Amino acid sequence: MQKTMTLPAATSSETLAENVLRQIQSAIVKGDIAPGSKISEPELARAYGISRGPLREALHRLEGQKLLVRIPHVGARVVSLSRHELGELYQIRESLEGLACRLAAERMAPEEVEALREVLREHERDAGFQAGSGYYLQEGDYDFHYRIVQGSGNKMLFRLLCDELYQLARMYRIQYSATPNRPVQAFAEHHRILDAIADGDGELAELLMRRHIRTSRLNIEQQIPPEASQETQK
C-alpha cells in the first residue's frame, strides 16, 4: 500500500466513497491486502489519493460487510478468521444455501435456468479456469451461488447471503479456489446442482449444494492446521 493507486473513474451514480469501497473491497477479497493486516487511514488515503472523509465512510461500510474488524487499543484490521470461525461460516452457508437451492428448484423459471447455464459457460471460458489456476472470480450476476440465492425468491435469504455475509464468504472462496483440481471439481458440482434445479428436484438440489459447500470447507480446513489457526478476534 505504499505506492499511489489511480482510482477508476466513478460511474455517474457512484459516489467517491463507493468507488473507494469497491477498490479496497476488491483488494481485501482477492488477498492483495492480506488477512490480519492493520489498516492505516493515512497510508490508504495516500495510496488511493483521496481525503479521509470518503475513506472513513468506505471503511465503515467494510466493517458492516465483516471484512474489517475494529479491535480496542489496536484499531482496524482486515478480518482473519480462525479455523473454527471459518467452520462456523461454512456451516451457515451449507444450511442456508442448501435451502436457497431447494427454493430455486421450485421457483426458477426455465429462462432463468438457461441464464444460469450461460453463467457456467462463461465460467468455463475463463482464462484462469482454463489454465487450472483458479475458479471464475466475478461477483453478483456472474456468480453461480449469488444467482441461485437470487432465484430462491426469498428476500431474507438474499439479505443474509448476498449482502451481510457475501463478501466475507467470497473472500475465502477466492483465496482457496486455486487448490489443485478443486476448480474443475467445483465446476462439475455446479453442473450437477443446476441439473437438479432444472429438473425441479428441490430435495436433490439441496443435498448437492450442501455437499458442495461441505467439500469446500474440508478443502480449506486441510490447508489450515489447527495449530496455525489465529485466535478469535474480539
Short mmCIF file of C-alpha atoms in Angstrom, two decimals:
data_model
loop_
_atom_site.label_atom_id
_atom_site.label_comp_id
_atom_site.label_asym_id
_atom_site.label_seq_id
_atom_site.Cartn_x
_atom_site.Cartn_y
_atom_site.Cartn_z
CA MET A 1 0.00 0.00 0.00
CA GLN A 2 2.99 2.27 -0.39
CA LYS A 3 2.56 3.43 -3.98
CA THR A 4 -0.21 5.75 -5.10
CA MET A 5 -3.04 3.98 -6.91
CA THR A 6 -5.17 5.64 -9.55
CA LEU A 7 -8.83 5.03 -8.88
CA PRO A 8 -11.00 4.17 -11.89
CA ALA A 9 -13.49 6.89 -12.72
CA ALA A 10 -16.70 6.54 -10.74
CA THR A 11 -19.90 6.00 -12.65
CA SER A 12 -22.38 8.86 -12.73
CA SER A 13 -24.42 7.28 -9.93
CA GLU A 14 -21.42 6.31 -7.78
CA THR A 15 -20.02 8.49 -5.00
CA LEU A 16 -16.30 8.78 -4.29
CA ALA A 17 -16.79 6.72 -1.10
CA GLU A 18 -18.49 3.97 -3.12
CA ASN A 19 -15.65 3.97 -5.62
CA VAL A 20 -13.07 3.71 -2.83
CA LEU A 21 -15.12 0.99 -1.15
CA ARG A 22 -15.16 -1.04 -4.35
CA GLN A 23 -11.38 -0.80 -4.76
CA ILE A 24 -10.44 -1.65 -1.16
CA GLN A 25 -13.10 -4.36 -1.01
CA SER A 26 -11.63 -5.99 -4.12
CA ALA A 27 -8.09 -5.79 -2.71
CA ILE A 28 -9.18 -7.47 0.54
CA VAL A 29 -11.32 -10.16 -1.09
CA LYS A 30 -8.57 -11.13 -3.55
CA GLY A 31 -5.90 -11.11 -0.85
CA ASP A 32 -3.94 -8.12 -2.17
CA ILE A 33 -4.39 -6.67 1.31
CA ALA A 34 -3.59 -9.68 3.46
CA PRO A 35 -5.87 -11.06 6.20
CA GLY A 36 -4.90 -9.62 9.57
CA SER A 37 -3.28 -6.51 8.04
CA LYS A 38 -3.55 -3.39 10.14
CA ILE A 39 -5.48 -0.61 8.40
CA SER A 40 -3.73 2.76 8.39
CA GLU A 41 -6.03 5.57 7.31
CA PRO A 42 -3.16 7.94 6.39
CA GLU A 43 -1.48 5.20 4.34
CA LEU A 44 -4.67 4.29 2.50
CA ALA A 45 -5.51 7.95 1.89
CA ARG A 46 -2.08 8.43 0.30
CA ALA A 47 -2.20 5.15 -1.63
CA TYR A 48 -5.61 5.86 -3.17
CA GLY A 49 -5.15 9.61 -3.44
CA ILE A 50 -8.30 10.50 -1.51
CA SER A 51 -9.28 12.53 1.53
CA ARG A 52 -10.02 10.98 4.92
CA GLY A 53 -13.79 11.67 4.79
CA PRO A 54 -14.69 9.34 1.87
CA LEU A 55 -12.12 6.84 3.12
CA ARG A 56 -13.69 6.64 6.59
CA GLU A 57 -17.13 6.16 5.06
CA ALA A 58 -15.77 3.30 2.93
CA LEU A 59 -14.03 1.69 5.92
CA HIS A 60 -17.21 1.91 7.98
CA ARG A 61 -19.09 0.04 5.26
CA LEU A 62 -16.35 -2.57 5.03
CA GLU A 63 -16.83 -3.19 8.75
CA GLY A 64 -20.53 -3.77 8.03
CA GLN A 65 -19.53 -6.35 5.43
CA LYS A 66 -17.40 -8.14 8.07
CA LEU A 67 -14.21 -7.54 6.05
CA LEU A 68 -12.74 -5.25 8.71
CA VAL A 69 -12.78 -5.64 12.47
CA ARG A 70 -12.06 -2.88 14.96
CA ILE A 71 -10.05 -4.04 17.98
CA PRO A 72 -9.87 -1.91 21.15
CA HIS A 73 -6.49 -0.20 21.59
CA VAL A 74 -5.31 -1.68 18.28
CA GLY A 75 -7.52 -0.21 15.56
CA ALA A 76 -8.99 -1.65 12.39
CA ARG A 77 -7.61 -4.79 10.80
CA VAL A 78 -8.57 -6.92 7.82
CA VAL A 79 -10.57 -9.87 9.09
CA SER A 80 -8.67 -13.11 9.60
CA LEU A 81 -11.00 -15.88 10.67
CA SER A 82 -9.71 -18.71 12.78
CA ARG A 83 -10.19 -22.28 11.59
CA HIS A 84 -13.13 -22.59 13.99
CA GLU A 85 -14.74 -19.37 12.76
CA LEU A 86 -14.34 -20.46 9.14
CA GLY A 87 -16.07 -23.70 10.04
CA GLU A 88 -18.97 -21.75 11.51
CA LEU A 89 -19.23 -19.56 8.40
CA TYR A 90 -19.34 -22.62 6.17
CA GLN A 91 -21.92 -24.31 8.39
CA ILE A 92 -24.16 -21.27 7.88
CA ARG A 93 -23.53 -21.32 4.13
CA GLU A 94 -24.21 -25.05 3.91
CA SER A 95 -27.55 -24.74 5.65
CA LEU A 96 -28.81 -21.52 4.07
CA GLU A 97 -27.52 -22.07 0.54
CA GLY A 98 -28.95 -25.58 0.63
CA LEU A 99 -32.34 -24.05 1.44
CA ALA A 100 -31.88 -21.46 -1.31
CA CYS A 101 -31.16 -24.27 -3.78
CA ARG A 102 -34.32 -26.15 -2.84
CA LEU A 103 -36.41 -23.00 -3.24
CA ALA A 104 -34.71 -22.17 -6.55
CA ALA A 105 -35.64 -25.63 -7.89
CA GLU A 106 -39.26 -24.91 -7.01
CA ARG A 107 -39.38 -21.31 -8.25
CA MET A 108 -36.92 -20.60 -11.06
CA ALA A 109 -38.50 -20.19 -14.49
CA PRO A 110 -36.99 -22.11 -17.46
CA GLU A 111 -35.47 -18.91 -18.87
CA GLU A 112 -33.78 -18.23 -15.51
CA VAL A 113 -32.32 -21.74 -15.50
CA GLU A 114 -30.99 -21.23 -19.03
CA ALA A 115 -29.45 -17.91 -17.98
CA LEU A 116 -27.72 -19.76 -15.14
CA ARG A 117 -26.38 -22.29 -17.65
CA GLU A 118 -24.90 -19.40 -19.59
CA VAL A 119 -23.17 -18.24 -16.39
CA LEU A 120 -21.47 -21.64 -16.17
CA ARG A 121 -20.49 -21.44 -19.85
CA GLU A 122 -18.87 -18.09 -19.06
CA HIS A 123 -17.02 -19.69 -16.16
CA GLU A 124 -15.75 -22.45 -18.42
CA ARG A 125 -14.40 -19.91 -20.94
CA ASP A 126 -12.46 -18.02 -18.27
CA ALA A 127 -8.70 -18.00 -18.93
CA GLY A 128 -7.81 -18.69 -15.29
CA PHE A 129 -10.11 -21.69 -15.18
CA GLN A 130 -8.77 -22.98 -18.50
CA ALA A 131 -5.25 -22.71 -17.12
CA GLY A 132 -6.24 -24.51 -13.92
CA SER A 133 -5.13 -21.56 -11.79
CA GLY A 134 -8.46 -20.88 -10.10
CA TYR A 135 -12.19 -20.50 -10.45
CA TYR A 136 -14.04 -17.56 -12.03
CA LEU A 137 -13.71 -14.52 -9.75
CA GLN A 138 -16.53 -12.20 -10.79
CA GLU A 139 -19.33 -11.36 -8.38
CA GLY A 140 -23.05 -10.63 -8.41
CA ASP A 141 -24.90 -11.77 -11.53
CA TYR A 142 -21.80 -13.65 -12.76
CA ASP A 143 -21.56 -15.65 -9.51
CA PHE A 144 -23.29 -19.05 -9.62
CA HIS A 145 -24.05 -19.02 -5.89
CA TYR A 146 -25.40 -15.46 -5.96
CA ARG A 147 -27.74 -16.26 -8.85
CA ILE A 148 -29.17 -19.30 -7.05
CA VAL A 149 -29.92 -17.30 -3.90
CA GLN A 150 -31.50 -14.66 -6.10
CA GLY A 151 -33.54 -17.39 -7.82
CA SER A 152 -34.84 -18.65 -4.46
CA GLY A 153 -37.15 -15.64 -4.30
CA ASN A 154 -36.58 -15.36 -0.54
CA LYS A 155 -35.64 -11.77 0.34
CA MET A 156 -34.36 -12.57 3.81
CA LEU A 157 -32.06 -15.29 2.48
CA PHE A 158 -30.81 -12.82 -0.11
CA ARG A 159 -30.01 -10.21 2.57
CA LEU A 160 -28.13 -12.74 4.68
CA LEU A 161 -26.16 -14.46 1.91
CA CYS A 162 -25.79 -11.77 -0.74
CA ASP A 163 -25.42 -8.71 1.47
CA GLU A 164 -24.30 -9.30 5.07
CA LEU A 165 -22.04 -12.33 4.53
CA TYR A 166 -21.42 -12.20 0.79
CA GLN A 167 -18.01 -10.50 0.56
CA LEU A 168 -16.64 -12.36 3.60
CA ALA A 169 -17.65 -15.73 2.15
CA ARG A 170 -16.38 -14.68 -1.28
CA MET A 171 -13.02 -13.72 0.22
CA TYR A 172 -12.40 -17.26 1.43
CA ARG A 173 -13.93 -18.86 -1.67
CA ILE A 174 -11.49 -16.94 -3.88
CA GLN A 175 -8.38 -17.28 -1.75
CA TYR A 176 -8.71 -21.07 -1.55
CA SER A 177 -10.09 -21.70 -5.05
CA ALA A 178 -6.71 -22.43 -6.63
CA THR A 179 -6.17 -25.73 -4.81
CA PRO A 180 -5.06 -28.33 -7.40
CA ASN A 181 -8.09 -29.99 -9.06
CA ARG A 182 -10.59 -28.02 -6.97
CA PRO A 183 -11.70 -25.62 -9.77
CA VAL A 184 -12.58 -28.50 -12.12
CA GLN A 185 -14.27 -30.42 -9.30
CA ALA A 186 -16.29 -27.36 -8.22
CA PHE A 187 -17.35 -26.72 -11.82
CA ALA A 188 -18.65 -30.29 -12.16
CA GLU A 189 -20.50 -29.95 -8.84
CA HIS A 190 -22.12 -26.71 -10.07
CA HIS A 191 -23.40 -28.51 -13.17
CA ARG A 192 -24.94 -31.31 -11.11
CA ILE A 193 -26.64 -28.75 -8.85
CA LEU A 194 -28.02 -26.90 -11.86
CA ASP A 195 -29.32 -30.11 -13.43
CA ALA A 196 -31.26 -30.85 -10.23
CA ILE A 197 -32.69 -27.30 -10.24
CA ALA A 198 -33.66 -27.66 -13.91
CA ASP A 199 -35.45 -30.94 -13.08
CA GLY A 200 -37.36 -29.22 -10.28
CA ASP A 201 -35.87 -31.67 -7.78
CA GLY A 202 -35.53 -29.44 -4.73
CA GLU A 203 -34.52 -32.25 -2.39
CA LEU A 204 -31.62 -33.33 -4.60
CA ALA A 205 -30.59 -29.74 -5.35
CA GLU A 206 -30.37 -29.00 -1.62
CA LEU A 207 -28.40 -32.18 -0.94
CA LEU A 208 -25.91 -31.43 -3.73
CA MET A 209 -25.39 -27.83 -2.65
CA ARG A 210 -24.83 -28.83 0.96
CA ARG A 211 -22.33 -31.47 -0.15
CA HIS A 212 -20.60 -28.94 -2.44
CA ILE A 213 -20.11 -26.41 0.38
CA ARG A 214 -19.05 -29.12 2.83
CA THR A 215 -16.38 -30.27 0.36
CA SER A 216 -15.14 -26.68 0.06
CA ARG A 217 -14.96 -26.39 3.85
CA LEU A 218 -12.96 -29.59 4.16
CA ASN A 219 -10.63 -28.41 1.41
CA ILE A 220 -9.94 -25.19 3.33
CA GLU A 221 -9.54 -26.95 6.67
CA GLN A 222 -6.87 -29.22 5.18
CA GLN A 223 -4.85 -26.10 4.39
CA ILE A 224 -5.20 -24.51 7.85
CA PRO A 225 -3.74 -26.81 10.53
CA PRO A 226 -5.36 -26.24 13.95
CA GLU A 227 -2.05 -25.13 15.46
CA ALA A 228 -1.71 -22.43 12.77
CA SER A 229 -5.18 -21.01 13.39
CA GLN A 230 -5.38 -17.45 14.59
CA GLU A 231 -7.15 -16.59 17.82
CA THR A 232 -10.73 -15.43 17.55
CA GLN A 233 -10.76 -11.65 17.16
CA LYS A 234 -12.69 -9.85 19.85
#
